[in-house]
Structures are given as C-alpha cells and as structure tokens.
Amino acid sequence: ETGIKNVADPFGGSHMMESLTDDLYSAALEVINEIEDMGGMTKFIESGMAKLRIEESATKKQGRIDSGREVIVGVNKFRLDEEDDLNILQIDNSAVREKQVRKLEQLKKNRNSDDVKAALARLREAASDTSGDPRNLMELSVEAARVRCTLGEISEALESVWGRHVPNNTVVQGAYASNFANTEKEEYEMTTQLVEIFLAEEGRRPRILVAKMGQDGHDRGAKVIASGFSDLGFDVDVGPLFSTPEEVARQAIDADVHVIGVSSQAAGHRALVPSLVEELARQDAKHILVVCGGVIPRQDYEELFDAGCAAIFGPGTRITDAAREVLRKIEMSRQ
Ligand code: B12
C-alpha cells in the first residue's frame, strides 16, 4: 500500500541504515580475514575454530540474557506465571525405529546387490582419486541411490576413504562469566561460593557430564550449559553428539561424575532418559544423578521424574539457577 516495494533501496542514504550496514560489513570482514589468515574455511573448521567462535558467541549471548543485560520478553522478562500445556503430537519413537528397520530389510532384500556393490565401489574409487581430474561425487551418489544404496551406505563408502570429522568437545572459558561484571555480580558470586564450599567439603569439585543422545544434533544448549557450569566452578565433561545411553553411562562412570546433564531438543527424551537410568543401574552406577534440560514439554515432566530424572530445566533456564539446583540435588542424594 505504501509503494515501498517499488523502490529498490528505500533506506539508501539514511545515515542510520548506512552506518548499521557499515558496522555489519566491518564485523563480517574481521571474521572473513581471520578465516583467510588460517588458510581458508576448510582449515578453519578442521582446527575447531569455527565451532569455538560459534560457541563463544552463544555463551556470551546466554550470559547477557542471564545477567539481564539483554531482554527477551517471555524468557527473562514478563514471563507468564502459568504456561499452558501445548497440544503435542506424541510419537512412539521405538515403533518408528522398528518400522524403519523393517523397511530397510525389505529394501535390501529386493535390490540387486551386484549393482549396489559396483556403485559403492565406484564411489570409493572416486573418493580416493588423487589425480588432478576427480569425478563428480554427487553424480556417483545419485547413481548409487538409484540402485537403492542407502544414505548410510553412501556416506560409509566416503567415510571409509576419508574418515569422519570429530569435532573438539572443548568448553569456552570466561565468556559466560564476563557478563556478570556489575548488576548481577552478587548472585553469580553466591553460586561460585556454593561450588567452593562443595569443593572444601567433598575434596573435589562437582563434576557433570553434559550428554547428547540419539539423533539430536542441537548442541547449542548443551555447549552453553557446559561453558557456563565450567565458569561457575564445576568440572565439566562434554559427551559426543549422537551417543547411546550405554555410551553415556560408560563415559559417566569412567569420569566418575556426580551428575549427567542430558540436553534434549529433538523429542527423544521419553525413550532415551529412562534407558539411561536403566543403563546406570545395570552398570552399578545408581549413585550418578540424571538431570535433563532442553525442549521438554511440561506434560512429560512427571513421566521423566518417575523414570528417575532428578530435575528438568526448560528453555529460558538461567544457568546460575540451574547450577545451584544441580548442586542441591547432588548434596541431597549424598545425605
Ligand atoms: C537453533 C535450532 C536449530 C539449529 C541447531 C544448531 C545447534 N548447533 O544447536 C539447527 C538449524 C541445526 C536445527 C535443526 C533442526 N531442528 Co531445531 N531448533 C533450534 C531452535 C530454534 C533453538 C534451539 C536453541 O539452540 N536454543 C538456545 C539454547 C541455549 O536453548 P536450549 O537448548 O533450550 O537450552 C536452554 C534450556 O533448555 C536449558 N538446557 C538445555 N539443555 C540443558 C542441559 C542441562 C544439564 C541443563 C541444566 C539445562 C539445559 O538451559 C539452556 C539455557 O537456558 C529450537 C526452537 C527453540 N526455540 O527452542 C528448534 C527445535 C529444537 N528444532 C526442531 C526441529 C524439528 C529441528 C529439525 C529436525 C528440523 C528439520 N526438519 O531438519 C533439525 C534437527 C537436526 C538434528 N539432527 O537434530 C524442533 C524440535 C521439535 C520437537 N522437540 O519435537 C524445535 C523445538 C523447533 C520447533 N518448535 O519445532 N535446529
């Protein structure tokens, strides 16, 4: 109605817009130059710097939110006293898995296995080709898919030549703490003091394994929690993405942690959390607490508590609050 869409750049010449664009350009250029100085994007990813920069930025943002320096309405200001339950489509993950496995079995029975072997061999061969004239891997992957190779088999063929990228599971130091310089310093320090008291009494720091299970690749929340808890004085271990409950239990036992903090955003909690608790019991490690965080609907809380989960921290959780609550739960479990 205003005709704004008829003008190519309606804000062109506006000092405010031009200076914002300049700021964005300069900030982006700084990052691009850092990447170029390291030898390009592939090297930047390989070195772990790309992930580190993203996690640093996520942790700083969480620090700004938790300290109140950045307001998000509904998250750290003007929160509802009572959140309505959401109407959620419940999926039976075990049934889905079984159905997928049956479909795969059917597919493998009905395809021509000579064609499959040949297509995968061509892919492997092309992936290891070091001549200056490599074949187009996408084209070969499409050919493989046409003869019904699965996505797993196609990526496995490439992985058998190149290996798999394993990201560094480091925590960011200091990025969370740096936001609590003024206003919320007292509350921050109160939390670190509680951790120091725990250290004095127990002879070691509270130790948490932050775990991601199943097919859930959302690691921002997990990394932010790991970095925040570390700044607050916890010893923090970070498990790899896509772990099984067995692997998480084993890692927790090996690291002798007090608590496993499961971060779940992709709705696997109802199957994976009870499995983890069972696995801990099976491996004689009932003393290790399990707490959860992430996108977990309220109506699922009771089920997880019944399964043995000690506390749940949903979206909007302040890390300082969560750290004190986890500490309290560890202390309660030791009495
Ligand atoms: C960012 C995001 C992504 C990014 C993830 C990047 C990354 N590396 O993490 C990308 C774009 C890759 C992505 C992909 C997908 N996403 Co997504 N994503 C989100 C989004 C918008 C925000 C999540 C986030 O990072 N929040 C910020 C962090 C800091 O908050 P948080 O995780 O909630 O953590 C806080 C608390 O929960 C708590 N907490 C969390 N963990 C723990 C652990 C402990 C121990 C403690 C104490 C506390 C705690 O403390 C944290 C700080 O307050 C959410 C929606 C939302 N608003 O939550 C959807 C959401 C999680 N995604 C969703 C979906 C469906 C997907 C995809 C399947 C989409 C698709 N069809 O491809 C894929 C899945 C990929 C995969 N393999 O898992 C759905 C999941 C639905 C469900 N649960 O049933 C959501 C809820 C969106 C929606 N409403 O539909 N996603």
Short mmCIF file of C-alpha atoms and ligand atoms in Angstrom, two decimals:
data_model
loop_
_atom_site.label_atom_id
_atom_site.label_comp_id
_atom_site.label_asym_id
_atom_site.label_seq_id
_atom_site.Cartn_x
_atom_site.Cartn_y
_atom_site.Cartn_z
CA GLU A 1 0.00 0.00 0.00
CA THR A 2 2.84 2.41 0.73
CA GLY A 3 4.52 1.50 -2.55
CA ILE A 4 7.71 0.67 -0.65
CA LYS A 5 8.28 -2.43 -2.75
CA ASN A 6 8.53 -0.28 -5.89
CA VAL A 7 11.75 1.31 -4.63
CA ALA A 8 14.94 -0.76 -4.89
CA ASP A 9 16.62 0.58 -1.74
CA PRO A 10 14.19 2.76 0.22
CA PHE A 11 16.65 3.28 3.07
CA GLY A 12 19.57 4.21 0.77
CA GLY A 13 21.28 7.36 2.04
CA SER A 14 19.80 7.10 5.52
CA HIS A 15 22.67 7.71 7.93
CA MET A 16 21.34 5.17 10.45
CA MET A 17 20.96 2.38 7.88
CA GLU A 18 24.27 3.14 6.15
CA SER A 19 26.19 3.10 9.45
CA LEU A 20 24.48 -0.13 10.57
CA THR A 21 25.40 -1.69 7.22
CA ASP A 22 28.98 -0.45 7.63
CA ASP A 23 29.20 -1.94 11.14
CA LEU A 24 27.90 -5.28 9.88
CA TYR A 25 30.31 -5.21 6.95
CA SER A 26 33.33 -4.44 9.16
CA ALA A 27 32.44 -7.10 11.72
CA ALA A 28 31.94 -9.70 8.96
CA LEU A 29 35.21 -8.68 7.29
CA GLU A 30 37.08 -9.25 10.56
CA VAL A 31 35.78 -12.83 10.70
CA ILE A 32 36.49 -13.41 6.99
CA ASN A 33 40.06 -12.13 7.42
CA GLU A 34 40.60 -14.41 10.42
CA ILE A 35 39.45 -17.37 8.30
CA GLU A 36 41.64 -16.35 5.34
CA ASP A 37 44.67 -15.94 7.64
CA MET A 38 44.23 -19.53 8.78
CA GLY A 39 44.28 -20.78 5.20
CA GLY A 40 40.57 -20.86 4.34
CA MET A 41 37.32 -22.29 5.63
CA THR A 42 38.31 -25.97 5.48
CA LYS A 43 41.34 -25.31 7.69
CA PHE A 44 39.24 -23.11 9.96
CA ILE A 45 36.71 -25.90 10.52
CA GLU A 46 39.41 -28.56 10.89
CA SER A 47 41.20 -26.54 13.57
CA GLY A 48 37.98 -26.35 15.62
CA MET A 49 37.98 -22.54 15.40
CA ALA A 50 34.67 -22.31 13.53
CA LYS A 51 32.85 -24.22 16.26
CA LEU A 52 34.70 -22.40 19.01
CA ARG A 53 33.71 -18.98 17.63
CA ILE A 54 30.03 -20.04 17.38
CA GLU A 55 30.06 -21.46 20.90
CA GLU A 56 31.81 -18.39 22.28
CA SER A 57 29.14 -16.17 20.75
CA ALA A 58 26.32 -18.45 22.05
CA THR A 59 27.78 -18.47 25.57
CA LYS A 60 28.21 -14.67 25.62
CA LYS A 61 24.60 -14.28 24.49
CA GLN A 62 23.37 -16.63 27.24
CA GLY A 63 25.44 -14.61 29.75
CA ARG A 64 23.82 -11.38 28.54
CA ILE A 65 20.34 -12.95 28.87
CA ASP A 66 21.02 -14.48 32.31
CA SER A 67 22.52 -11.28 33.69
CA GLY A 68 19.56 -9.26 32.38
CA ARG A 69 21.74 -7.14 30.10
CA GLU A 70 19.72 -8.40 27.13
CA VAL A 71 15.96 -8.67 27.48
CA ILE A 72 13.89 -11.31 25.74
CA VAL A 73 10.23 -10.81 26.55
CA GLY A 74 8.73 -14.05 27.84
CA VAL A 75 12.17 -15.52 28.56
CA ASN A 76 13.86 -13.25 31.11
CA LYS A 77 11.16 -10.56 31.46
CA PHE A 78 7.36 -10.64 31.65
CA ARG A 79 7.26 -14.40 31.95
CA LEU A 80 3.84 -15.99 32.32
CA ASP A 81 3.11 -17.29 35.83
CA GLU A 82 1.43 -20.33 34.36
CA GLU A 83 2.38 -21.67 30.93
CA ASP A 84 -0.44 -23.50 29.12
CA ASP A 85 0.28 -27.08 28.14
CA LEU A 86 0.98 -27.36 24.43
CA ASN A 87 -1.02 -29.66 22.23
CA ILE A 88 1.65 -32.10 21.18
CA LEU A 89 1.74 -34.90 18.67
CA GLN A 90 3.21 -37.82 20.61
CA ILE A 91 5.36 -40.10 18.51
CA ASP A 92 6.28 -43.61 19.62
CA ASN A 93 9.99 -43.50 18.79
CA SER A 94 10.52 -47.23 19.31
CA ALA A 95 7.70 -48.04 16.87
CA VAL A 96 9.15 -45.61 14.30
CA ARG A 97 12.56 -47.23 14.65
CA GLU A 98 11.16 -50.74 14.21
CA LYS A 99 9.19 -49.64 11.13
CA GLN A 100 12.32 -48.06 9.59
CA VAL A 101 14.38 -51.18 10.29
CA ARG A 102 11.69 -53.35 8.61
CA LYS A 103 11.62 -51.01 5.59
CA LEU A 104 15.42 -51.21 5.30
CA GLU A 105 15.35 -55.00 5.49
CA GLN A 106 12.71 -55.08 2.76
CA LEU A 107 14.71 -52.68 0.59
CA LYS A 108 17.90 -54.71 0.95
CA LYS A 109 16.06 -57.93 0.06
CA ASN A 110 14.59 -56.52 -3.14
CA ARG A 111 17.54 -54.67 -4.69
CA ASN A 112 20.23 -56.00 -7.00
CA SER A 113 23.20 -56.49 -4.71
CA ASP A 114 25.73 -56.62 -7.60
CA ASP A 115 24.60 -53.16 -8.74
CA VAL A 116 24.83 -51.92 -5.14
CA LYS A 117 28.38 -53.26 -4.69
CA ALA A 118 29.51 -51.80 -8.02
CA ALA A 119 28.01 -48.36 -7.28
CA LEU A 120 29.64 -48.20 -3.84
CA ALA A 121 32.98 -49.38 -5.27
CA ARG A 122 32.82 -46.60 -7.89
CA LEU A 123 32.16 -44.08 -5.11
CA ARG A 124 35.08 -45.33 -3.00
CA GLU A 125 37.36 -45.31 -6.01
CA ALA A 126 36.41 -41.77 -6.98
CA ALA A 127 36.79 -40.57 -3.38
CA SER A 128 40.37 -41.89 -3.25
CA ASP A 129 41.23 -40.44 -6.67
CA THR A 130 44.17 -38.10 -6.24
CA SER A 131 44.63 -37.34 -9.94
CA GLY A 132 44.04 -33.77 -10.94
CA ASP A 133 40.75 -34.70 -12.64
CA PRO A 134 38.39 -36.07 -9.95
CA ARG A 135 34.93 -37.43 -10.78
CA ASN A 136 31.80 -35.70 -9.59
CA LEU A 137 30.90 -37.46 -6.34
CA MET A 138 27.37 -36.07 -6.33
CA GLU A 139 26.65 -37.71 -9.67
CA LEU A 140 28.02 -41.04 -8.39
CA SER A 141 25.98 -40.72 -5.18
CA VAL A 142 22.80 -40.16 -7.21
CA GLU A 143 23.64 -43.25 -9.30
CA ALA A 144 24.14 -45.22 -6.08
CA ALA A 145 20.81 -44.02 -4.71
CA ARG A 146 19.10 -45.05 -8.00
CA VAL A 147 20.19 -48.67 -7.43
CA ARG A 148 18.86 -48.33 -3.87
CA CYS A 149 22.05 -47.88 -1.85
CA THR A 150 21.04 -46.33 1.47
CA LEU A 151 22.23 -42.94 2.68
CA GLY A 152 24.20 -44.78 5.37
CA GLU A 153 25.95 -46.95 2.80
CA ILE A 154 26.75 -43.97 0.57
CA SER A 155 28.27 -41.95 3.41
CA GLU A 156 30.02 -45.06 4.77
CA ALA A 157 31.71 -45.53 1.37
CA LEU A 158 33.08 -41.98 1.54
CA GLU A 159 33.94 -42.32 5.23
CA SER A 160 35.95 -45.49 4.55
CA VAL A 161 38.28 -43.35 2.41
CA TRP A 162 38.29 -40.01 4.20
CA GLY A 163 37.47 -40.89 7.82
CA ARG A 164 34.97 -38.91 9.89
CA HIS A 165 35.38 -35.38 11.22
CA VAL A 166 35.46 -35.45 15.01
CA PRO A 167 34.74 -32.03 16.49
CA ASN A 168 36.64 -30.86 19.56
CA ASN A 169 34.49 -31.02 22.65
CA THR A 170 36.06 -28.08 24.39
CA VAL A 171 34.28 -25.65 26.68
CA VAL A 172 34.55 -21.90 26.24
CA GLN A 173 36.30 -20.25 29.18
CA GLY A 174 35.27 -16.90 30.64
CA ALA A 175 32.64 -15.91 28.04
CA TYR A 176 29.72 -16.54 30.42
CA ALA A 177 31.34 -15.01 33.49
CA SER A 178 32.33 -11.81 31.67
CA ASN A 179 28.70 -10.64 31.57
CA PHE A 180 28.24 -10.53 35.31
CA ALA A 181 30.53 -7.59 35.94
CA ASN A 182 28.06 -5.21 37.55
CA THR A 183 24.40 -5.76 38.23
CA GLU A 184 24.12 -9.50 38.86
CA LYS A 185 27.59 -10.00 40.30
CA GLU A 186 26.37 -10.86 43.77
CA GLU A 187 24.14 -13.67 42.63
CA TYR A 188 26.88 -15.00 40.35
CA GLU A 189 29.39 -14.97 43.16
CA MET A 190 26.95 -16.61 45.53
CA THR A 191 26.77 -19.52 43.08
CA THR A 192 30.55 -19.83 42.71
CA GLN A 193 30.89 -19.70 46.52
CA LEU A 194 28.48 -22.63 46.89
CA VAL A 195 30.67 -24.56 44.47
CA GLU A 196 33.77 -23.66 46.51
CA ILE A 197 32.04 -24.85 49.71
CA PHE A 198 31.24 -28.14 47.97
CA LEU A 199 34.91 -28.41 46.96
CA ALA A 200 36.05 -27.78 50.53
CA GLU A 201 33.64 -30.36 51.94
CA GLU A 202 33.98 -33.07 49.29
CA GLY A 203 37.62 -32.63 48.35
CA ARG A 204 36.70 -32.24 44.71
CA ARG A 205 34.56 -30.05 42.51
CA PRO A 206 31.07 -31.09 41.50
CA ARG A 207 31.52 -32.92 38.21
CA ILE A 208 28.95 -33.02 35.43
CA LEU A 209 28.85 -34.88 32.12
CA VAL A 210 26.79 -32.92 29.60
CA ALA A 211 25.35 -35.53 27.26
CA LYS A 212 23.59 -35.59 23.90
CA MET A 213 21.82 -38.81 22.94
CA GLY A 214 20.05 -40.21 19.91
CA GLN A 215 19.73 -38.41 16.57
CA ASP A 216 19.54 -34.99 18.16
CA GLY A 217 22.12 -32.62 16.68
CA HIS A 218 21.09 -29.47 18.62
CA ASP A 219 24.23 -28.84 20.64
CA ARG A 220 23.95 -25.11 21.34
CA GLY A 221 22.10 -25.59 24.64
CA ALA A 222 24.48 -28.35 25.74
CA LYS A 223 27.56 -26.29 24.93
CA VAL A 224 26.20 -23.17 26.61
CA ILE A 225 25.45 -25.19 29.75
CA ALA A 226 28.90 -26.82 29.67
CA SER A 227 30.70 -23.48 29.33
CA GLY A 228 28.50 -21.74 31.92
CA PHE A 229 28.86 -24.54 34.51
CA SER A 230 32.61 -24.55 33.90
CA ASP A 231 32.85 -20.79 34.55
CA LEU A 232 30.84 -21.33 37.75
CA GLY A 233 33.46 -23.78 39.02
CA PHE A 234 32.10 -27.21 38.03
CA ASP A 235 34.34 -29.81 36.43
CA VAL A 236 32.69 -30.40 33.09
CA ASP A 237 32.89 -33.28 30.63
CA VAL A 238 31.13 -32.98 27.29
CA GLY A 239 29.98 -36.16 25.56
CA PRO A 240 29.92 -36.54 21.78
CA LEU A 241 26.77 -35.97 19.72
CA PHE A 242 24.61 -38.99 18.85
CA SER A 243 25.65 -41.06 21.88
CA THR A 244 23.68 -44.11 23.01
CA PRO A 245 22.51 -44.40 26.65
CA GLU A 246 25.08 -47.20 27.12
CA GLU A 247 27.90 -44.96 25.92
CA VAL A 248 26.80 -42.08 28.13
CA ALA A 249 26.59 -44.33 31.20
CA ARG A 250 30.06 -45.74 30.47
CA GLN A 251 31.58 -42.27 29.99
CA ALA A 252 29.96 -41.02 33.22
CA ILE A 253 31.30 -43.97 35.20
CA ASP A 254 34.79 -43.68 33.70
CA ALA A 255 34.92 -39.95 34.51
CA ASP A 256 33.42 -40.55 37.97
CA VAL A 257 30.92 -37.71 37.60
CA HIS A 258 28.32 -36.77 40.22
CA VAL A 259 25.67 -35.99 37.64
CA ILE A 260 24.76 -36.47 33.99
CA GLY A 261 23.06 -33.47 32.41
CA VAL A 262 21.11 -34.67 29.39
CA SER A 263 20.32 -31.96 26.87
CA SER A 264 17.37 -32.93 24.67
CA GLN A 265 15.75 -30.83 21.95
CA ALA A 266 14.53 -33.36 19.40
CA ALA A 267 11.85 -35.20 21.41
CA GLY A 268 13.88 -38.32 22.18
CA HIS A 269 13.68 -37.76 25.97
CA ARG A 270 10.83 -40.20 26.69
CA ALA A 271 12.77 -43.14 25.25
CA LEU A 272 16.37 -42.12 25.95
CA VAL A 273 16.24 -40.81 29.52
CA PRO A 274 14.60 -43.93 31.05
CA SER A 275 17.10 -46.06 29.06
CA LEU A 276 19.97 -44.07 30.52
CA VAL A 277 18.69 -44.50 34.09
CA GLU A 278 18.29 -48.26 33.47
CA GLU A 279 21.75 -48.46 31.96
CA LEU A 280 23.28 -46.75 35.01
CA ALA A 281 21.55 -49.27 37.28
CA ARG A 282 22.74 -52.14 35.05
CA GLN A 283 26.32 -50.86 35.28
CA ASP A 284 26.12 -50.50 39.10
CA ALA A 285 26.11 -46.72 38.99
CA LYS A 286 22.76 -45.77 40.51
CA HIS A 287 24.59 -43.15 42.58
CA ILE A 288 25.09 -40.98 39.46
CA LEU A 289 22.26 -38.45 39.23
CA VAL A 290 20.47 -37.70 35.97
CA VAL A 291 19.06 -34.25 35.23
CA CYS A 292 17.62 -33.02 31.92
CA GLY A 293 17.27 -29.78 30.04
CA GLY A 294 16.00 -28.54 26.72
CA VAL A 295 12.76 -28.64 24.78
CA ILE A 296 10.78 -31.00 27.01
CA PRO A 297 7.02 -30.41 27.18
CA ARG A 298 5.65 -29.87 30.71
CA GLN A 299 3.26 -32.79 30.33
CA ASP A 300 6.26 -35.14 30.00
CA TYR A 301 7.93 -33.96 33.24
CA GLU A 302 6.11 -36.38 35.56
CA GLU A 303 7.00 -39.34 33.38
CA LEU A 304 10.68 -38.39 33.46
CA PHE A 305 10.64 -37.81 37.24
CA ASP A 306 9.03 -41.24 37.67
CA ALA A 307 11.77 -42.73 35.49
CA GLY A 308 14.39 -41.35 37.89
CA CYS A 309 15.29 -37.94 36.49
CA ALA A 310 16.13 -35.61 39.40
CA ALA A 311 15.40 -32.22 37.80
CA ILE A 312 14.34 -30.70 34.48
CA PHE A 313 15.43 -27.31 33.12
CA GLY A 314 13.43 -26.00 30.19
CA PRO A 315 14.03 -23.17 27.72
CA GLY A 316 14.67 -19.86 29.49
CA THR A 317 16.66 -21.52 32.28
CA ARG A 318 19.25 -19.21 33.85
CA ILE A 319 22.49 -21.14 34.15
CA THR A 320 23.25 -19.74 37.61
CA ASP A 321 19.87 -21.02 38.88
CA ALA A 322 20.39 -24.42 37.24
CA ALA A 323 23.89 -24.75 38.72
CA ARG A 324 22.61 -24.09 42.26
CA GLU A 325 19.73 -26.54 41.80
CA VAL A 326 22.02 -29.26 40.44
CA LEU A 327 24.37 -28.71 43.37
CA ARG A 328 21.42 -29.01 45.78
CA LYS A 329 20.32 -32.25 44.12
CA ILE A 330 23.83 -33.71 44.37
CA GLU A 331 24.01 -32.79 48.05
CA MET A 332 20.55 -34.26 48.74
CA SER A 333 21.48 -37.51 47.01
CA ARG A 334 24.58 -37.84 49.19
CA GLN A 335 22.77 -37.48 52.51
C1 B12 B 1 18.76 -23.45 16.83
C2 B12 B 1 17.82 -24.57 16.43
C3 B12 B 1 18.29 -25.47 15.46
C4 B12 B 1 19.71 -25.43 14.90
C5 B12 B 1 20.64 -26.15 15.89
C6 B12 B 1 22.05 -25.59 15.92
C7 B12 B 1 22.86 -26.21 17.04
N1 B12 B 1 24.10 -26.49 16.74
O1 B12 B 1 22.42 -26.40 18.14
C8 B12 B 1 19.50 -26.20 13.55
C9 B12 B 1 19.09 -25.19 12.48
C10 B12 B 1 20.70 -27.00 13.05
C11 B12 B 1 18.28 -27.06 13.87
C12 B12 B 1 17.96 -28.22 13.21
C13 B12 B 1 16.81 -28.95 13.43
N2 B12 B 1 15.80 -28.62 14.29
CO1 B12 B 1 15.90 -27.16 15.55
N3 B12 B 1 15.70 -25.68 16.71
C14 B12 B 1 16.52 -24.71 17.01
C15 B12 B 1 15.78 -23.73 17.97
C16 B12 B 1 15.24 -22.57 17.12
C17 B12 B 1 16.59 -23.15 19.12
C18 B12 B 1 17.38 -24.17 19.97
C19 B12 B 1 18.49 -23.45 20.72
O2 B12 B 1 19.66 -23.56 20.39
N4 B12 B 1 18.11 -22.64 21.73
C20 B12 B 1 19.08 -21.88 22.52
C21 B12 B 1 19.59 -22.78 23.67
C22 B12 B 1 20.59 -22.04 24.51
O3 B12 B 1 18.43 -23.07 24.45
P1 B12 B 1 18.02 -24.55 24.91
O4 B12 B 1 18.57 -25.58 24.01
O5 B12 B 1 16.57 -24.57 25.18
O6 B12 B 1 18.83 -24.68 26.28
C23 B12 B 1 18.44 -23.94 27.43
C24 B12 B 1 17.49 -24.72 28.35
O7 B12 B 1 16.62 -25.59 27.67
C25 B12 B 1 18.39 -25.41 29.32
N5 B12 B 1 19.08 -26.65 28.97
C26 B12 B 1 19.23 -27.27 27.78
N6 B12 B 1 19.97 -28.38 27.92
C27 B12 B 1 20.32 -28.48 29.22
C28 B12 B 1 21.08 -29.42 29.90
C29 B12 B 1 21.29 -29.25 31.28
C30 B12 B 1 22.14 -30.22 32.01
C31 B12 B 1 20.71 -28.15 31.96
C32 B12 B 1 20.96 -27.95 33.40
C33 B12 B 1 19.94 -27.21 31.28
C34 B12 B 1 19.76 -27.38 29.91
O8 B12 B 1 19.38 -24.41 29.53
C35 B12 B 1 19.67 -23.73 28.29
C36 B12 B 1 19.92 -22.28 28.66
O9 B12 B 1 18.76 -21.64 29.07
C37 B12 B 1 14.63 -24.65 18.54
C38 B12 B 1 13.36 -23.93 18.94
C39 B12 B 1 13.51 -23.30 20.31
N7 B12 B 1 13.15 -22.05 20.41
O10 B12 B 1 13.94 -23.95 21.26
C40 B12 B 1 14.40 -25.59 17.34
C41 B12 B 1 13.87 -27.01 17.60
C42 B12 B 1 14.59 -27.63 18.78
N8 B12 B 1 14.25 -27.71 16.37
C43 B12 B 1 13.37 -28.57 15.95
C44 B12 B 1 13.50 -29.38 14.80
C45 B12 B 1 12.29 -30.20 14.40
C46 B12 B 1 14.70 -29.43 14.07
C47 B12 B 1 15.00 -30.32 12.83
C48 B12 B 1 14.51 -31.77 12.95
C49 B12 B 1 14.41 -29.62 11.62
C50 B12 B 1 14.44 -30.46 10.33
N9 B12 B 1 13.28 -30.95 9.94
O11 B12 B 1 15.51 -30.66 9.80
C51 B12 B 1 16.54 -30.25 12.74
C52 B12 B 1 17.16 -31.40 13.55
C53 B12 B 1 18.64 -31.53 13.37
C54 B12 B 1 19.17 -32.66 14.25
N10 B12 B 1 19.95 -33.56 13.73
O12 B12 B 1 18.88 -32.72 15.42
C55 B12 B 1 12.16 -28.60 16.88
C56 B12 B 1 12.12 -29.88 17.74
C57 B12 B 1 10.69 -30.33 17.93
C58 B12 B 1 10.49 -31.37 18.99
N11 B12 B 1 11.25 -31.37 20.06
O13 B12 B 1 9.59 -32.14 18.84
C59 B12 B 1 12.30 -27.24 17.65
C60 B12 B 1 11.74 -27.27 19.09
C61 B12 B 1 11.56 -26.18 16.81
C62 B12 B 1 10.06 -26.41 16.77
N12 B12 B 1 9.29 -25.73 17.61
O14 B12 B 1 9.58 -27.19 16.01
N13 B12 B 1 17.58 -26.50 14.90
#
